[in-house]
C-alpha positions as semicolon CSV with decimal commas, in nm:
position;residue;x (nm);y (nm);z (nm)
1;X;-0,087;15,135;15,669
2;X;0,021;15,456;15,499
3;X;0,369;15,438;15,658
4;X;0,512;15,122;15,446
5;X;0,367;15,251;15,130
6;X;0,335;15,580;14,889
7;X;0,044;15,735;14,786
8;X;0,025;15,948;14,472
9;X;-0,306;16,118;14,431
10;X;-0,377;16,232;14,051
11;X;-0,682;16,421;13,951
12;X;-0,641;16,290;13,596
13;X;-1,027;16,295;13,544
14;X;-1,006;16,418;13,154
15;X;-0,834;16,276;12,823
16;X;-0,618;16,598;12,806
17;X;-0,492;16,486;13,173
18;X;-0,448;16,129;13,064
19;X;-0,159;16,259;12,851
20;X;-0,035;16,464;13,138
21;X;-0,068;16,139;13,348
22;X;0,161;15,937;13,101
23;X;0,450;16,131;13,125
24;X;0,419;16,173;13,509
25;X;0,397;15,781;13,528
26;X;0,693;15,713;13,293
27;X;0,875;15,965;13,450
28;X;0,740;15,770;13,800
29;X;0,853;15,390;13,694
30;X;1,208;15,506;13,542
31;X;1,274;15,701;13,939
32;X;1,108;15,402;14,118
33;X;1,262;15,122;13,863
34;X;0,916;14,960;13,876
35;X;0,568;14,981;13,824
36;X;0,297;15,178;14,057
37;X;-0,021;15,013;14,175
38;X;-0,306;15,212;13,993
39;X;-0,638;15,290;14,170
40;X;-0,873;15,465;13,889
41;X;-1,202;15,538;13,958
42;X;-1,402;15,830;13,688
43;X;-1,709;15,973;13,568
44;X;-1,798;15,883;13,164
45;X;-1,693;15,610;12,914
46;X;-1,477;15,869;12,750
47;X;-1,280;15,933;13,071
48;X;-1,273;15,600;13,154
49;X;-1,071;15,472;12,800
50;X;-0,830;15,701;12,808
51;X;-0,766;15,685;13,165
52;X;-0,747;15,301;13,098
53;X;-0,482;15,325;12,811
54;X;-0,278;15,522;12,977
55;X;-0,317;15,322;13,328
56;X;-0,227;14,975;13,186
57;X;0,077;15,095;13,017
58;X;0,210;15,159;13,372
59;X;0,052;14,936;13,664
60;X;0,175;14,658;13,821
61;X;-0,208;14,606;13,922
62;X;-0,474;14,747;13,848
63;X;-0,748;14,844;14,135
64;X;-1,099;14,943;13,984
65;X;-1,350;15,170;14,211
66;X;-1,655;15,328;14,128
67;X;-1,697;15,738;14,317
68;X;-2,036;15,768;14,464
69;X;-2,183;15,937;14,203
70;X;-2,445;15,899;13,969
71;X;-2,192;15,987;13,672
72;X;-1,973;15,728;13,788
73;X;-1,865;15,449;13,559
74;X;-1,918;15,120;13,738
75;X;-1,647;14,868;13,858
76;X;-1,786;14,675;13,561
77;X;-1,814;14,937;13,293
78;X;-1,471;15,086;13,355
79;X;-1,306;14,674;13,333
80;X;-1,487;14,650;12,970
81;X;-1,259;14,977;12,863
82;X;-0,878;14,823;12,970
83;X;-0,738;14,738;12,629
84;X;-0,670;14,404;12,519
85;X;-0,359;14,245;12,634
86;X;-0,281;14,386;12,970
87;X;-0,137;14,136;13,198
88;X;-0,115;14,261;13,542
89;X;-0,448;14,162;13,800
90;X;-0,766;14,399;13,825
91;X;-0,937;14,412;14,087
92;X;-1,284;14,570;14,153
93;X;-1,331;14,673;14,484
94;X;-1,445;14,976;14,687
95;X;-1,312;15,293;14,861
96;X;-1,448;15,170;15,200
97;X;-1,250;14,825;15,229
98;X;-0,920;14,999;15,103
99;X;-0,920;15,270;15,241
100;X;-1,003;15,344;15,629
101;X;-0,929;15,574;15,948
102;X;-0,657;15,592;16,069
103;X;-0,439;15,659;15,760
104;X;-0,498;15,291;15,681
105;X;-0,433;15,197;15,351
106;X;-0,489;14,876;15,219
107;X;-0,384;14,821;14,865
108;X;-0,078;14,675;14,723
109;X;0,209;14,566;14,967
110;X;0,487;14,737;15,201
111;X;0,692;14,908;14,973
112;X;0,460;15,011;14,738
113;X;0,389;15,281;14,522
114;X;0,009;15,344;14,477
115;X;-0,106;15,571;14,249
116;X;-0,492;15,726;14,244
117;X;-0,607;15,851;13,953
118;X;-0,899;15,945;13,790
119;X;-1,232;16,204;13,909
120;X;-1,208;16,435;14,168
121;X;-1,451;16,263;14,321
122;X;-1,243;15,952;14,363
123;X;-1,006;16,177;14,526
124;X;-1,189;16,382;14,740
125;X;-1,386;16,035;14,884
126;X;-1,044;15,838;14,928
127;X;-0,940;16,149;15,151
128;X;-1,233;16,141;15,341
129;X;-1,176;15,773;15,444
130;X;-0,801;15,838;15,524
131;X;-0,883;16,101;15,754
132;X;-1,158;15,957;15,935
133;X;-1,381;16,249;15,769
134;X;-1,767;16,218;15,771
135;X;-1,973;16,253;15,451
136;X;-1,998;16,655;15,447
137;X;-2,204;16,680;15,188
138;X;-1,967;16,928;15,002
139;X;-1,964;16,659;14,658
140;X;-2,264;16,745;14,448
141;X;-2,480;16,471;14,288
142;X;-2,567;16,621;14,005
C-alpha cells in the first residue's frame, strides 16, 4: 500500500532532464541516507541510456516497465541500455501488477522510497492505476 511507502513521480523523459534527475536523486539519497527504488519506463533508445546512467547511479533496485505506447522501449530494450557494472536487481515487470486501485502500490518494501521516472506516459498510466481511473483515451498513440 501507498501508506508504508513514498512515491516520487519524475517526468524525466529527456537527456536534458536526466541531468536534472541526478541532482534531485543525490540530493534524495543524502536526505533519505539511502537509496530509492527506481521505476523507469520511456519512449526512444536515446531516452532510455541516459535515463539508465543516471538511474543506476542511485537505485537500490531497479524496476523496468514498458508505457503502452508504440514509442515505448521494451522491458528488454531498455535492460540492454543499464551500464555495465550495476549491482542492485532489475526487474521487468508491468504497470498493472504494481500498481492497482485502491492506492495499492506494490514495489519495494514498507519504508520505501520509490521513485518513477521516465515518459509522461509512464506517469500518466501509473496514475491511472492508483486511482482506479479507466483508460480515457486522453494519451495519444501516435
Amino acid at each position: 500500500e501507498i501508506k508504508d511507502r513514498t512515491l516520487i513521480l519524475d517526468a524525466t523523459h529527456n537527456p536534458e532532464g536526466a541531468e536534472m534527475l541526478e541532482e534531485n536523486l543525490q540530493r534524495l539519497v543524502g536526505e533519505i541516507g539511502k537509496k530509492p527504488v527506481i521505476v523507469a519506463g520511456t519512449l526512444g533508445e536515446d531516452r532510455g541510456r541516459s535515463l539508465m546512467e543516471v538511474a543506476v547511479k542511485y537505485a537500490e533496485k531497479l524496476y523496468l516497465l514498458a508505457p503502452a505506447q508504440d514509442r515505448a522501449l521494451s522491458t528488454d530494450a531498455l535492460a540492454e541500455l543499464i551500464p555495465r557494472g550495476f549491482q542492485g536487481p532489475v526487474v521487468k515487470d508491468t504497470i498493472e501488477r504494481l500498481f492497482s486501485a485502491p492506492y495499492r502500490c506494490t514495489v519495494g518494501s514498507p519504508g520505501d522510497t520509490i521513485v518513477i521516472t521516465g515518459s509522461l506516459y509512464l506517469i500518466g498510466e501509473v496514475l491511472q492505476h492508483l486511482q482506479g481511473i479507466p483508460d480515457s483515451g486522453l494519451q495519444d498513440k501516435i
